[in-house]
Structure formats: structure tokens, C-alpha cells
Amino acid sequence: EDQVTQSPEALRLQEGESSSLNCSYTVSGLRGLFWYRQDPGKGPEFLFTLYSAGEEKEKERLKATLTKKESFLHITAPKPEDSATYLCAVQSSLGSSNTGKLIFGQGTTLQVKP
Amino acid sequence: DSGVTQTPKHLITATGQRVTLRCSPRSGDLSVYWYQQSLDQGLQFLIQYYNGEERAKGNILERFSAQQFPDLHSELNLSSLELGDSALYFCASSVGPSEAYEQYFGPGTRLTVT
């Protein structure tokens, strides 16, 4: 069964203190791994799509990387406005899963203190 | 702003009632997805439509149904509501039916069943 596990559940950082969020996945053929940011009571905001092991993508203070079993979201010198829940999701490419269905992890809630 | 619109923003109703949630996808997107987000279950895929046709079903209850209309907007119908149906319901859209296209989420409808 396709599954996504994120760790830690919650992370508190001081402003400027870099860290990484982890997303471990098992999927029957990975079509894509997605990172989203979600603010309380709002819809998830798309950040990155990664397609194959070794791929990396960057946006401002965020960098996402992918291996065959996990993905990391590195946050460099975070600011208070980076506080949010970060969600990881996978899309499978095999068999009856040939759809756009995303399987989400439970998320990591990040708090950055000034 | 993702370009995906959802109405209403909030809905409060009683057990046993029926409600309809509405979603308009981003301009040019043919796929619409519905997801349910509750505190204990996280974001769960319910159903996908592509260009008016049902593409995939997830953990959607028989009391729930959806459709996509010729103008590509979609409606999610929830009937015989139970307390446990209280959740945030998100609509997302993408260009194609699968192929790791990014999904853009709407602001959500918060459903409270009393």
C-alpha cells in the first residue's frame, strides 16, 4: 500500500536556524513527489514537484531533494513568515493508480521564532 | 491566490441534512479533485473528475457524490450528514488527468455538522 510518513510532527526553530524536514515514502512506482505549504485554515500552496532520485529544486530559502526512499525539505536561515505546516505527497504511476490522486503525509508544523 | 474558487467558505448544518459544495477550477484546467481534511485523518483523496468524467475514487463514502459539469465546475454532494463529516473540504485542479501535473488547491469549505 502506498504510504507517506513525515517527521518530525512539529519543529520549533529560532530565526536563522537552518534545519530539514523529512518525508519517507513507499509507492508502487513514483510518478512525482510534491511539497506543499499550508497556513492554518487555508488551502495547501504548491511548492515543488520532484520526479526522480537525485533531483533538487530551490525556491528562496527552501530546497527540496529526492532519493529512492525519501525526500528532504531544507530550510536555510528561516524567518517567522516561514511558519506553516509543510505537506509531502506522492503520486503513483502503476496499474489502477494511473490517476492524479495524491497521497499525503500528516505534515510537519514549523514554528520560527524571531 | 491559486485561481481555484470554492463556495461557500463556511457551512453549518445539522445531522441528517444534505449539502452541496461548489468548486470552479483554474482557467484551462480540466481535472478537478476533492479532498477531505480532518485533524485525525489528514488530507484524504475523495474523487477525481477529468473533462466531465469520473477518473478515480478514493475513500469516498456512499453518502457522498460528485459531478463535473460541461463548464468544468464541480459539485460535491454530502447527504445524511453525521458529526464525523465535520471537516475542511478542498477542491484542487490540474491541467491533465495524471502525469504529475501540479494540483492547485482552493481555499476550502469548512463544514460543521451539529
Coordinates of C-alpha atoms in Angstrom, one line a residue:
Chain A
E1 CA 0.0 0.0 0.0
D2 CA 1.3 3.5 -0.9
Q3 CA 2.3 5.4 2.2
V4 CA 3.9 8.7 3.2
T5 CA 5.4 9.4 6.6
Q6 CA 6.7 12.8 7.6
S7 CA 9.0 13.7 10.5
P8 CA 9.2 15.4 12.9
E9 CA 5.5 16.2 13.5
A10 CA 6.4 19.6 14.9
L11 CA 9.6 21.7 14.7
R12 CA 10.5 24.9 16.5
L13 CA 13.4 27.0 15.2
Q14 CA 14.9 30.3 16.1
E15 CA 15.1 32.8 13.2
G16 CA 18.2 32.0 11.1
E17 CA 18.5 28.4 12.5
S18 CA 18.6 26.1 9.4
S19 CA 17.0 22.6 9.5
S20 CA 15.5 19.8 7.4
L21 CA 12.1 18.1 7.3
N22 CA 11.9 14.5 6.2
C23 CA 9.3 12.7 4.0
S24 CA 9.7 8.9 3.8
Y25 CA 7.5 7.1 1.2
T26 CA 6.6 3.8 -0.2
V27 CA 4.8 3.8 -3.5
S28 CA 4.2 1.4 -6.4
G29 CA 6.1 3.4 -9.0
L30 CA 6.7 7.1 -8.3
R31 CA 5.4 9.5 -10.8
G32 CA 6.0 12.5 -8.7
L33 CA 6.7 13.8 -5.2
F34 CA 5.1 17.0 -4.2
W35 CA 5.7 19.6 -1.4
Y36 CA 3.0 22.0 -0.3
R37 CA 2.9 24.7 2.4
Q38 CA -0.4 25.1 4.3
D39 CA -1.2 28.0 6.6
P40 CA -3.9 27.5 9.3
G41 CA -7.4 27.4 7.7
K42 CA -6.1 27.9 4.2
G43 CA -5.7 25.6 1.2
P44 CA -2.3 23.9 0.5
E45 CA 0.0 26.1 -1.6
F46 CA 2.2 24.3 -4.2
L47 CA 5.9 24.5 -3.7
F48 CA 7.8 21.8 -5.7
T49 CA 7.5 18.7 -7.8
L50 CA 10.3 16.1 -7.8
Y51 CA 10.3 13.3 -10.4
S52 CA 13.4 11.2 -9.9
A53 CA 16.1 10.3 -7.4
G54 CA 18.9 12.9 -7.3
E55 CA 16.7 15.8 -8.4
E56 CA 16.8 19.0 -6.4
K57 CA 14.7 22.2 -6.6
E58 CA 15.1 25.5 -4.8
K59 CA 12.8 28.5 -4.1
E60 CA 14.0 31.3 -1.9
R61 CA 15.0 29.7 1.5
L62 CA 13.6 26.3 0.6
K63 CA 15.4 23.4 -1.1
A64 CA 13.8 20.0 -1.8
T65 CA 15.8 16.9 -2.6
L66 CA 14.7 13.3 -3.5
T67 CA 16.2 9.8 -3.0
K68 CA 14.6 6.5 -3.8
K69 CA 13.0 6.3 -0.4
E70 CA 12.7 9.8 1.0
S71 CA 12.7 13.5 0.3
F72 CA 14.0 16.3 2.4
L73 CA 12.9 19.9 2.6
H74 CA 15.8 22.0 3.7
I75 CA 15.1 25.4 5.2
T76 CA 18.0 27.8 5.2
A77 CA 18.0 30.8 7.6
P78 CA 14.3 30.6 8.2
K79 CA 12.2 33.7 9.0
P80 CA 9.0 33.9 11.1
E81 CA 6.9 34.1 7.9
D82 CA 8.1 30.6 7.0
S83 CA 6.0 29.3 9.9
A84 CA 3.4 26.9 8.5
T85 CA 2.6 23.2 8.0
Y86 CA 4.6 21.6 5.3
L87 CA 2.9 18.7 3.5
C88 CA 4.5 16.0 1.4
A89 CA 2.5 13.9 -1.1
V90 CA 3.2 11.2 -3.7
Q91 CA 1.5 10.2 -7.0
S92 CA 1.8 6.6 -8.1
S93 CA 2.4 5.6 -11.8
L94 CA 1.4 2.0 -11.8
G95 CA -1.7 -0.1 -12.5
S96 CA -5.0 1.2 -11.4
S97 CA -3.2 4.2 -9.9
N98 CA -2.9 5.9 -13.3
T99 CA -4.7 8.9 -12.0
G100 CA -3.8 12.2 -10.4
K101 CA -4.6 11.0 -6.9
L102 CA -2.2 12.4 -4.3
I103 CA -1.4 10.5 -1.1
F104 CA -0.4 13.0 1.6
G105 CA 1.7 12.6 4.8
Q106 CA 0.4 14.1 8.1
G107 CA 2.7 17.1 7.7
T108 CA 5.3 18.9 9.8
T109 CA 4.3 22.0 11.6
L110 CA 7.1 24.5 11.6
Q111 CA 7.3 27.4 14.0
V112 CA 10.0 30.0 13.6
K113 CA 10.6 32.4 16.5
P114 CA 12.1 35.8 16.0
Chain B
D1 CA -4.4 33.2 -5.0
S2 CA -4.4 29.8 -6.7
G3 CA -7.2 30.6 -9.2
V4 CA -9.4 27.8 -7.8
T5 CA -12.6 29.1 -6.2
Q6 CA -14.8 27.3 -3.7
T7 CA -18.2 28.2 -2.2
P8 CA -19.3 28.5 0.5
K9 CA -16.4 29.2 2.8
H10 CA -18.3 28.0 5.9
L11 CA -21.3 25.8 6.3
I12 CA -23.0 24.8 9.5
T13 CA -25.8 22.2 9.3
A14 CA -27.5 19.5 11.3
T15 CA -27.1 15.8 11.3
G16 CA -29.2 14.1 8.6
Q17 CA -29.1 17.1 6.3
R18 CA -27.7 17.3 2.8
V19 CA -25.3 20.0 1.5
T20 CA -23.6 20.9 -1.8
L21 CA -20.1 22.3 -2.1
R22 CA -19.1 24.0 -5.3
C23 CA -15.7 24.4 -7.0
S24 CA -14.5 26.3 -10.1
P25 CA -11.1 25.1 -11.4
R26 CA -8.3 27.4 -12.7
S27 CA -8.8 28.6 -16.2
G28 CA -7.6 25.9 -18.6
D29 CA -7.5 23.1 -16.0
L30 CA -9.6 20.0 -17.0
S31 CA -9.1 17.9 -13.8
V32 CA -10.9 18.5 -10.6
Y33 CA -10.1 16.7 -7.3
W34 CA -11.9 16.7 -4.0
Y35 CA -10.0 16.1 -0.7
Q36 CA -11.2 16.0 2.9
Q37 CA -9.0 17.2 5.7
S38 CA -9.7 16.3 9.3
L39 CA -7.5 16.6 12.4
D40 CA -7.1 12.8 12.8
Q41 CA -7.0 11.7 9.1
G42 CA -5.1 14.5 7.5
L43 CA -5.7 15.2 3.8
Q44 CA -7.6 12.3 2.2
F45 CA -8.4 12.0 -1.5
L46 CA -12.1 11.6 -2.3
I47 CA -12.7 11.7 -6.0
Q48 CA -11.3 13.0 -9.3
Y49 CA -13.0 14.1 -12.5
Y50 CA -11.4 14.8 -15.8
N51 CA -13.2 16.7 -18.5
G52 CA -16.6 15.7 -17.1
E53 CA -15.9 12.1 -16.5
E54 CA -15.1 10.3 -13.2
R55 CA -11.4 9.3 -13.2
A56 CA -10.7 7.9 -9.8
K57 CA -12.3 7.2 -6.5
G58 CA -10.7 7.2 -3.1
N59 CA -12.1 6.8 0.4
I60 CA -15.4 8.4 -0.5
L61 CA -18.5 7.3 1.4
E62 CA -21.6 6.1 -0.4
R63 CA -23.4 9.1 1.1
F64 CA -21.2 11.4 -0.9
S65 CA -21.3 12.0 -4.6
A66 CA -19.8 14.4 -7.1
Q67 CA -20.0 15.6 -10.7
Q68 CA -18.3 17.8 -13.1
F69 CA -20.3 19.9 -15.4
P70 CA -19.7 20.9 -19.1
D71 CA -18.3 24.3 -17.9
L72 CA -15.8 22.2 -15.8
H73 CA -17.0 23.4 -12.4
S74 CA -17.7 20.6 -9.9
E75 CA -20.0 20.0 -7.1
L76 CA -19.6 17.6 -4.1
N77 CA -22.9 16.5 -2.6
L78 CA -22.9 15.2 1.0
S79 CA -26.1 13.6 2.4
S80 CA -27.3 12.1 5.6
L81 CA -24.7 14.1 7.4
E82 CA -23.1 12.8 10.5
L83 CA -21.0 14.5 13.2
G84 CA -17.9 12.8 11.8
D85 CA -18.3 14.5 8.5
S86 CA -17.2 17.8 10.0
A87 CA -14.0 18.7 8.2
L88 CA -12.4 21.0 5.7
Y89 CA -13.2 20.1 2.1
F90 CA -10.7 21.2 -0.5
C91 CA -11.0 21.2 -4.3
A92 CA -7.9 21.2 -6.4
S93 CA -7.4 21.4 -10.2
S94 CA -4.7 20.4 -12.7
V95 CA -4.2 20.6 -16.4
G96 CA -4.3 16.9 -17.1
P97 CA -5.6 13.7 -15.6
S98 CA -2.3 12.4 -14.2
E99 CA 1.3 12.7 -15.3
A100 CA 2.4 14.5 -12.1
Y101 CA 0.8 17.8 -13.0
E102 CA 0.8 20.2 -10.1
Q103 CA -2.5 20.4 -8.3
Y104 CA -3.6 23.8 -7.2
F105 CA -5.9 24.0 -4.2
G106 CA -8.8 26.2 -3.4
P107 CA -9.4 28.0 -0.1
G108 CA -11.7 25.2 1.1
T109 CA -15.1 24.9 2.6
R110 CA -15.3 24.3 6.4
L111 CA -18.3 22.1 7.2
T112 CA -19.6 21.8 10.7
V113 CA -22.3 19.3 11.4
T114 CA -24.1 19.8 14.7

